[in-house]
Amino acid sequence: MNILGIETSCDETAAAVWLNDRLASNLIASQEVHTKFGGVVPELASRAHVKLILPIVESAINQATINKSNLDGIAVTSGPGLAGSLLVGLNFAKAMALSLSIPYVGVNHIEGHLFSNSVFEKGPQPPFIALIISGGHTQLVLVKSWGEYEILGKTRDDAAGEAFDKVAKMLELPYPGGPAIEKLALDGDPDYVSLPKAKIKNSELDFSYSGLKTAVLYHLQSLKPSERQRHKADIAACFQVAAVDVLVDNSMKALKKYEINQLTIAGGVACNSYLRNKLKEACKKQNYTLFCPPVILCTDNGAMIARAGKFYLDKGQYSEFSLSPKPSLVLQSNLQK
Ligand code: KG4
Ligand code: ZN
């Protein structure tokens, strides 16, 4: 099956082509328009998607050196995400499927991230546990089989990526904050100040980032402007340690509790090298196998959507043309028996 994957849930306009058993193209246009606002402006994101979607899809098809008439199906993110952004991708996919008389399938964005480890090389085989850490989600998921999921833990407030972005803003770093904090933290002292871990009392596998975020804010407020500048890198390093520690701790607890020996990570925060190294160490100690997708597949992309869509299209599971965007879609088992 030759499949076009389209992703427009937030601020990346992305398209990829999957030719039978290999990824043939994977293009991502990151929208620069949000940088000066320090975060994604939903209305501007929708408008940028409208402008970018046709050239991105055309380039992805050209780069795969096929003609659009060679496509057998289309996979498109139908939720969760920004309503206007999802609408652009979903309507485009429907129109294209209709005009080519081919099926299309709406893909859950989080499920797309789950499939990101299976794009290039042989990925994890269910059952495994996935730590999904992005700008909108922080979840530990038990993948019982592809299409069959159980959420073991999730954030009670901010997502991990959102916390990185908000703390970066406090430190006057550019958006997105994750890469900026990671870079700055390399020059910082991780023992400069003790910050609370991003976790919830009495809830083993859930996360909470609001206490950590507030602790950073209060610490910054306690400093004189000159000290604030001087300790920026130290604060970034301390925040990163506190934010990452709980991701590692909870993942290890989940693997032990559910007697699973494979862990995968996915989502933008999974780009973070400090996290990758900490997880590698912890998994090695316990003899667990860790799967980390290449960085290009951690942040939002069309390849993971094409890969997830392929799973359903191969089984003949398609979406109706009446499908509407689902901004608050949760990860659920959606395999039709
Ligand atoms: O998966 P993604 O591209 O979009 C969503 O589905 O949300 O994730 C974006 C998030 C942003 O919050 C960004 O700051 C974070 O991933 N991120 C990182 C790093 N690179 C991106 N966080 C920590 N360290 C990084 N290197
Ligand atoms: Zn994402």
Short mmCIF file of C-alpha atoms and ligand atoms in Angstrom, two decimals:
data_model
loop_
_atom_site.label_atom_id
_atom_site.label_comp_id
_atom_site.label_asym_id
_atom_site.label_seq_id
_atom_site.Cartn_x
_atom_site.Cartn_y
_atom_site.Cartn_z
CA MET A 1 0.00 0.00 0.00
CA ASN A 2 1.25 3.50 -0.85
CA ILE A 3 0.07 5.94 1.80
CA LEU A 4 0.20 9.70 2.19
CA GLY A 5 0.37 10.87 5.83
CA ILE A 6 -0.70 14.40 6.79
CA GLU A 7 -0.14 16.09 10.16
CA THR A 8 -1.47 19.56 11.02
CA SER A 9 -2.53 19.27 14.68
CA CYS A 10 -0.46 22.19 16.00
CA ASP A 11 2.20 24.36 14.37
CA GLU A 12 3.96 21.94 12.02
CA THR A 13 2.57 21.37 8.54
CA ALA A 14 3.87 17.93 7.70
CA ALA A 15 3.43 15.31 5.00
CA ALA A 16 5.09 11.96 4.30
CA VAL A 17 4.74 9.16 1.79
CA TRP A 18 4.96 5.52 2.73
CA LEU A 19 5.70 3.22 -0.22
CA ASN A 20 4.78 -0.38 0.59
CA ASP A 21 7.28 -1.12 3.38
CA ARG A 22 9.45 1.98 3.47
CA LEU A 23 9.28 5.65 4.16
CA ALA A 24 9.91 7.46 0.87
CA SER A 25 9.60 11.10 1.99
CA ASN A 26 8.99 13.04 5.19
CA LEU A 27 8.68 16.83 5.02
CA ILE A 28 7.98 19.23 7.85
CA ALA A 29 7.38 22.97 7.61
CA SER A 30 7.71 24.56 11.04
CA GLN A 31 5.74 27.77 11.24
CA GLU A 32 8.10 30.62 12.10
CA VAL A 33 5.20 33.05 12.59
CA HIS A 34 4.76 32.05 16.26
CA THR A 35 8.34 32.72 17.39
CA LYS A 36 7.81 36.40 18.18
CA PHE A 37 4.74 35.59 20.33
CA GLY A 38 6.60 33.08 22.52
CA GLY A 39 4.01 30.34 21.83
CA VAL A 40 1.55 29.05 19.24
CA VAL A 41 -1.21 31.49 18.19
CA PRO A 42 -4.06 29.18 17.04
CA GLU A 43 -5.54 31.48 14.39
CA LEU A 44 -2.13 32.14 12.83
CA ALA A 45 -1.42 28.40 12.86
CA SER A 46 -4.59 27.62 10.85
CA ARG A 47 -3.80 30.33 8.31
CA ALA A 48 -0.22 29.09 7.91
CA HIS A 49 -1.49 25.50 7.42
CA VAL A 50 -3.80 26.71 4.62
CA LYS A 51 -0.82 28.32 2.87
CA LEU A 52 1.62 25.44 3.43
CA ILE A 53 -0.40 22.28 3.02
CA LEU A 54 -0.58 22.07 -0.77
CA PRO A 55 3.14 22.73 -1.41
CA ILE A 56 4.17 20.34 1.38
CA VAL A 57 1.93 17.52 0.14
CA GLU A 58 3.05 18.07 -3.47
CA SER A 59 6.73 18.07 -2.46
CA ALA A 60 6.30 14.91 -0.36
CA ILE A 61 4.72 13.11 -3.33
CA ASN A 62 7.40 14.39 -5.74
CA GLN A 63 10.21 13.44 -3.40
CA ALA A 64 8.79 9.91 -3.19
CA THR A 65 9.03 9.90 -7.01
CA ILE A 66 5.46 8.74 -7.48
CA ASN A 67 2.37 10.29 -8.95
CA LYS A 68 -0.61 11.00 -6.73
CA SER A 69 -2.59 8.46 -8.76
CA ASN A 70 -0.25 5.79 -7.27
CA LEU A 71 -1.56 6.48 -3.76
CA ASP A 72 -3.77 3.78 -2.22
CA GLY A 73 -4.84 5.64 0.91
CA ILE A 74 -4.43 8.76 3.05
CA ALA A 75 -3.83 8.97 6.81
CA VAL A 76 -4.48 12.27 8.55
CA THR A 77 -4.41 13.48 12.15
CA SER A 78 -8.01 13.96 13.31
CA GLY A 79 -7.23 14.87 16.97
CA PRO A 80 -6.21 15.89 19.54
CA GLY A 81 -4.91 19.35 18.69
CA LEU A 82 -6.01 22.84 17.75
CA ALA A 83 -9.47 22.75 16.14
CA GLY A 84 -8.67 25.10 13.26
CA SER A 85 -5.34 23.41 12.51
CA LEU A 86 -6.87 19.92 12.52
CA LEU A 87 -9.68 21.12 10.25
CA VAL A 88 -7.23 22.21 7.54
CA GLY A 89 -5.48 18.83 7.36
CA LEU A 90 -8.65 16.77 7.70
CA ASN A 91 -10.56 18.67 5.00
CA PHE A 92 -7.56 18.53 2.67
CA ALA A 93 -7.25 14.75 3.18
CA LYS A 94 -10.97 14.20 2.60
CA ALA A 95 -10.99 16.27 -0.59
CA MET A 96 -7.93 14.48 -1.92
CA ALA A 97 -9.29 11.02 -1.04
CA LEU A 98 -12.60 11.87 -2.70
CA SER A 99 -10.94 13.19 -5.86
CA LEU A 100 -8.66 10.12 -6.14
CA SER A 101 -11.41 7.67 -5.10
CA ILE A 102 -9.20 6.16 -2.39
CA PRO A 103 -9.91 5.55 1.32
CA TYR A 104 -8.65 7.75 4.12
CA VAL A 105 -8.34 7.23 7.85
CA GLY A 106 -8.32 9.73 10.73
CA VAL A 107 -5.40 9.01 13.08
CA ASN A 108 -5.13 9.87 16.78
CA HIS A 109 -2.05 12.11 17.06
CA ILE A 110 -0.90 10.37 20.26
CA GLU A 111 -1.20 6.98 18.58
CA GLY A 112 0.91 8.46 15.76
CA HIS A 113 3.65 9.24 18.30
CA LEU A 114 3.39 5.61 19.53
CA PHE A 115 4.13 4.38 16.02
CA SER A 116 7.13 6.71 15.58
CA ASN A 117 9.48 3.99 16.86
CA SER A 118 8.34 1.66 14.10
CA VAL A 119 9.08 3.91 11.13
CA PHE A 120 12.69 3.08 10.29
CA GLU A 121 13.91 -0.01 12.00
CA LYS A 122 12.23 -2.89 13.69
CA GLY A 123 10.54 -1.23 16.63
CA PRO A 124 9.22 -2.62 19.91
CA GLN A 125 6.83 -5.56 19.81
CA PRO A 126 3.77 -5.35 22.10
CA PRO A 127 3.37 -5.63 24.97
CA PHE A 128 5.52 -2.61 25.79
CA ILE A 129 5.26 0.64 27.74
CA ALA A 130 5.49 4.02 26.02
CA LEU A 131 6.37 7.32 27.63
CA ILE A 132 4.72 10.00 25.50
CA ILE A 133 6.07 13.43 26.30
CA SER A 134 5.13 16.37 24.10
CA GLY A 135 3.92 19.94 24.31
CA GLY A 136 0.36 18.78 24.94
CA HIS A 137 0.72 15.35 26.56
CA THR A 138 2.58 13.45 29.25
CA GLN A 139 1.41 9.87 29.47
CA LEU A 140 2.62 6.41 30.31
CA VAL A 141 0.79 3.97 28.07
CA LEU A 142 0.68 0.19 28.12
CA VAL A 143 0.53 -0.99 24.51
CA LYS A 144 -1.08 -4.42 24.91
CA SER A 145 -1.16 -4.89 21.15
CA TRP A 146 -1.20 -2.32 18.34
CA GLY A 147 -4.57 -0.57 18.59
CA GLU A 148 -5.14 -1.72 22.19
CA TYR A 149 -3.99 0.71 24.86
CA GLU A 150 -4.21 1.37 28.60
CA ILE A 151 -3.19 4.71 30.08
CA LEU A 152 -1.19 3.97 33.24
CA GLY A 153 -0.31 7.52 34.25
CA LYS A 154 -0.71 11.07 33.01
CA THR A 155 -0.11 14.65 33.98
CA ARG A 156 -2.62 16.33 36.27
CA ASP A 157 -1.77 19.80 34.94
CA ASP A 158 0.93 20.92 32.48
CA ALA A 159 2.52 18.57 29.97
CA ALA A 160 6.29 18.09 30.22
CA GLY A 161 6.95 20.09 27.04
CA GLU A 162 4.61 22.83 28.21
CA ALA A 163 6.62 23.11 31.45
CA PHE A 164 9.87 23.38 29.43
CA ASP A 165 8.24 26.10 27.29
CA LYS A 166 6.89 28.05 30.29
CA VAL A 167 10.14 27.91 32.27
CA ALA A 168 12.03 28.95 29.12
CA LYS A 169 9.76 32.00 28.90
CA MET A 170 10.55 32.86 32.54
CA LEU A 171 14.25 32.63 31.63
CA GLU A 172 13.67 34.84 28.57
CA LEU A 173 14.61 32.03 26.20
CA PRO A 174 13.03 31.60 22.76
CA TYR A 175 10.08 29.33 21.87
CA PRO A 176 10.05 26.32 21.74
CA GLY A 177 11.68 26.24 25.14
CA GLY A 178 12.80 22.60 25.32
CA PRO A 179 15.81 22.81 22.99
CA ALA A 180 16.80 26.21 24.46
CA ILE A 181 16.75 24.89 28.05
CA GLU A 182 18.66 21.75 27.07
CA LYS A 183 21.39 23.84 25.43
CA LEU A 184 21.68 26.35 28.27
CA ALA A 185 21.65 23.60 30.93
CA LEU A 186 24.93 22.25 29.53
CA ASP A 187 26.68 25.26 31.11
CA GLY A 188 24.72 25.12 34.38
CA ASP A 189 25.27 23.59 37.81
CA PRO A 190 22.51 21.01 38.44
CA ASP A 191 23.15 21.30 42.21
CA TYR A 192 22.71 25.10 42.36
CA VAL A 193 19.21 24.93 43.89
CA SER A 194 16.96 22.07 44.95
CA LEU A 195 13.64 22.09 43.08
CA PRO A 196 10.63 19.83 43.80
CA LYS A 197 10.15 16.80 41.56
CA ALA A 198 7.29 16.97 39.09
CA LYS A 199 5.12 14.40 40.79
CA ILE A 200 1.93 13.83 42.73
CA LYS A 201 1.77 12.53 46.27
CA ASN A 202 0.00 9.15 46.60
CA SER A 203 -0.27 8.66 42.88
CA GLU A 204 2.44 6.37 41.70
CA LEU A 205 2.43 6.91 37.96
CA ASP A 206 0.90 10.37 37.49
CA PHE A 207 2.83 13.60 36.93
CA SER A 208 2.37 17.21 37.96
CA TYR A 209 4.50 20.09 36.71
CA SER A 210 2.75 23.04 38.34
CA GLY A 211 4.71 22.87 41.64
CA LEU A 212 8.05 22.71 39.84
CA LYS A 213 7.08 25.61 37.56
CA THR A 214 6.01 27.74 40.53
CA ALA A 215 9.20 26.87 42.43
CA VAL A 216 11.27 28.17 39.49
CA LEU A 217 9.17 31.35 39.40
CA TYR A 218 9.56 31.97 43.17
CA HIS A 219 13.28 31.33 43.00
CA LEU A 220 13.67 33.81 40.12
CA GLN A 221 11.65 36.39 42.06
CA SER A 222 13.95 35.98 45.05
CA LEU A 223 16.99 36.95 42.98
CA LYS A 224 18.33 40.40 42.07
CA PRO A 225 18.32 41.07 38.27
CA SER A 226 22.10 40.64 38.06
CA GLU A 227 21.94 37.29 39.95
CA ARG A 228 19.09 36.18 37.71
CA GLN A 229 21.30 36.67 34.64
CA ARG A 230 24.28 35.02 36.28
CA HIS A 231 22.35 31.90 37.34
CA LYS A 232 20.20 31.42 34.23
CA ALA A 233 22.11 28.33 33.10
CA ASP A 234 22.13 26.91 36.68
CA ILE A 235 18.35 27.29 36.91
CA ALA A 236 17.88 25.67 33.49
CA ALA A 237 20.04 22.72 34.62
CA CYS A 238 18.18 22.32 37.94
CA PHE A 239 14.80 22.50 36.21
CA GLN A 240 15.84 19.92 33.62
CA VAL A 241 17.00 17.50 36.33
CA ALA A 242 13.73 17.84 38.29
CA ALA A 243 11.57 17.59 35.16
CA VAL A 244 13.39 14.54 33.81
CA ASP A 245 13.91 12.62 37.09
CA VAL A 246 10.22 11.93 37.52
CA LEU A 247 9.83 10.82 33.89
CA VAL A 248 12.57 8.26 34.50
CA ASP A 249 11.30 7.21 37.96
CA ASN A 250 7.70 6.69 36.84
CA SER A 251 8.74 4.81 33.71
CA MET A 252 10.84 2.39 35.79
CA LYS A 253 7.98 1.94 38.28
CA ALA A 254 5.52 1.19 35.47
CA LEU A 255 7.84 -1.39 33.84
CA LYS A 256 8.28 -3.14 37.19
CA LYS A 257 4.62 -3.02 38.20
CA TYR A 258 3.33 -4.39 34.87
CA GLU A 259 6.25 -6.80 34.40
CA ILE A 260 7.13 -5.40 30.98
CA ASN A 261 10.71 -5.26 29.71
CA GLN A 262 10.49 -2.83 26.76
CA LEU A 263 10.17 0.95 27.02
CA THR A 264 9.71 3.40 24.16
CA ILE A 265 9.74 7.17 24.24
CA ALA A 266 7.99 9.54 21.85
CA GLY A 267 7.01 13.19 21.46
CA GLY A 268 9.06 16.40 21.31
CA VAL A 269 10.57 16.10 24.81
CA ALA A 270 11.99 12.71 23.77
CA CYS A 271 14.58 14.74 21.76
CA ASN A 272 16.20 15.71 25.07
CA SER A 273 19.64 14.10 25.38
CA TYR A 274 19.80 14.38 29.17
CA LEU A 275 16.54 12.39 29.38
CA ARG A 276 17.74 9.83 26.82
CA ASN A 277 20.96 9.26 28.77
CA LYS A 278 19.19 8.96 32.12
CA LEU A 279 16.69 6.47 30.68
CA LYS A 280 19.48 4.49 29.02
CA GLU A 281 21.31 4.19 32.37
CA ALA A 282 18.17 3.20 34.26
CA CYS A 283 17.06 0.63 31.66
CA LYS A 284 20.54 -0.89 31.46
CA LYS A 285 20.59 -1.37 35.24
CA GLN A 286 17.29 -3.26 35.17
CA ASN A 287 17.92 -5.11 31.90
CA TYR A 288 15.06 -3.39 30.08
CA THR A 289 15.26 -2.59 26.34
CA LEU A 290 14.85 1.09 25.50
CA PHE A 291 13.66 2.29 22.08
CA CYS A 292 14.34 5.94 21.18
CA PRO A 293 13.10 7.22 17.81
CA PRO A 294 15.45 9.38 15.74
CA VAL A 295 15.06 13.04 16.75
CA ILE A 296 13.29 13.93 13.47
CA LEU A 297 10.50 11.50 14.41
CA CYS A 298 10.12 12.73 18.01
CA THR A 299 8.57 16.08 17.14
CA ASP A 300 5.40 16.19 15.04
CA ASN A 301 5.79 14.63 11.59
CA GLY A 302 3.81 13.01 8.80
CA ALA A 303 5.79 9.73 8.81
CA MET A 304 4.37 8.59 12.15
CA ILE A 305 0.82 9.41 10.97
CA ALA A 306 1.37 7.52 7.71
CA ARG A 307 2.75 4.54 9.70
CA ALA A 308 -0.19 4.49 12.14
CA GLY A 309 -2.68 4.99 9.29
CA LYS A 310 -1.07 2.13 7.37
CA PHE A 311 -1.86 -0.18 10.28
CA TYR A 312 -5.57 0.59 9.97
CA LEU A 313 -5.76 0.92 6.16
CA ASP A 314 -4.02 -2.49 5.78
CA LYS A 315 -6.86 -3.94 7.85
CA GLY A 316 -9.50 -2.20 5.73
CA GLN A 317 -10.45 0.14 8.60
CA TYR A 318 -11.34 3.51 7.03
CA SER A 319 -12.99 6.74 8.27
CA GLU A 320 -16.34 8.15 7.17
CA PHE A 321 -16.39 11.49 5.35
CA SER A 322 -18.57 12.81 8.21
CA LEU A 323 -15.59 12.61 10.62
CA SER A 324 -14.98 15.98 12.28
CA PRO A 325 -11.81 17.20 14.06
CA LYS A 326 -11.61 16.07 17.70
CA PRO A 327 -9.51 18.67 19.59
CA SER A 328 -9.75 16.73 22.89
CA LEU A 329 -9.47 13.20 21.54
CA VAL A 330 -7.94 10.81 24.09
CA LEU A 331 -5.86 7.76 23.31
CA GLN A 332 -8.15 4.77 23.20
CA SER A 333 -8.30 1.31 21.73
CA ASN A 334 -9.94 1.73 18.35
CA LEU A 335 -9.30 -1.48 16.56
CA GLN A 336 -12.54 -2.78 15.08
CA LYS A 337 -12.85 -6.46 16.01
O1 KG4 B 1 5.57 16.41 19.95
P1 KG4 B 1 5.75 17.88 19.72
O2 KG4 B 1 6.52 18.31 18.52
O3 KG4 B 1 4.38 18.61 19.61
C1 KG4 B 1 3.26 18.26 20.39
O4 KG4 B 1 2.56 17.29 20.02
O5 KG4 B 1 3.08 18.96 21.40
O6 KG4 B 1 6.41 18.47 21.06
C2 KG4 B 1 6.76 19.81 21.21
C3 KG4 B 1 7.34 20.03 22.58
C4 KG4 B 1 7.59 21.49 22.92
O7 KG4 B 1 7.01 21.76 24.18
C5 KG4 B 1 9.12 21.58 22.98
O8 KG4 B 1 9.61 22.54 23.90
C6 KG4 B 1 9.48 20.18 23.42
O9 KG4 B 1 8.59 19.35 22.70
N1 KG4 B 1 10.88 19.85 23.08
C7 KG4 B 1 11.84 19.58 23.98
C8 KG4 B 1 13.05 19.41 23.25
N2 KG4 B 1 12.77 19.55 21.92
C9 KG4 B 1 11.43 19.82 21.83
N3 KG4 B 1 11.80 19.51 25.33
C10 KG4 B 1 12.95 19.24 25.97
N4 KG4 B 1 14.13 19.07 25.36
C11 KG4 B 1 14.24 19.14 24.01
N5 KG4 B 1 15.40 18.98 23.41
ZN ZN B 2 2.93 15.72 18.97
#
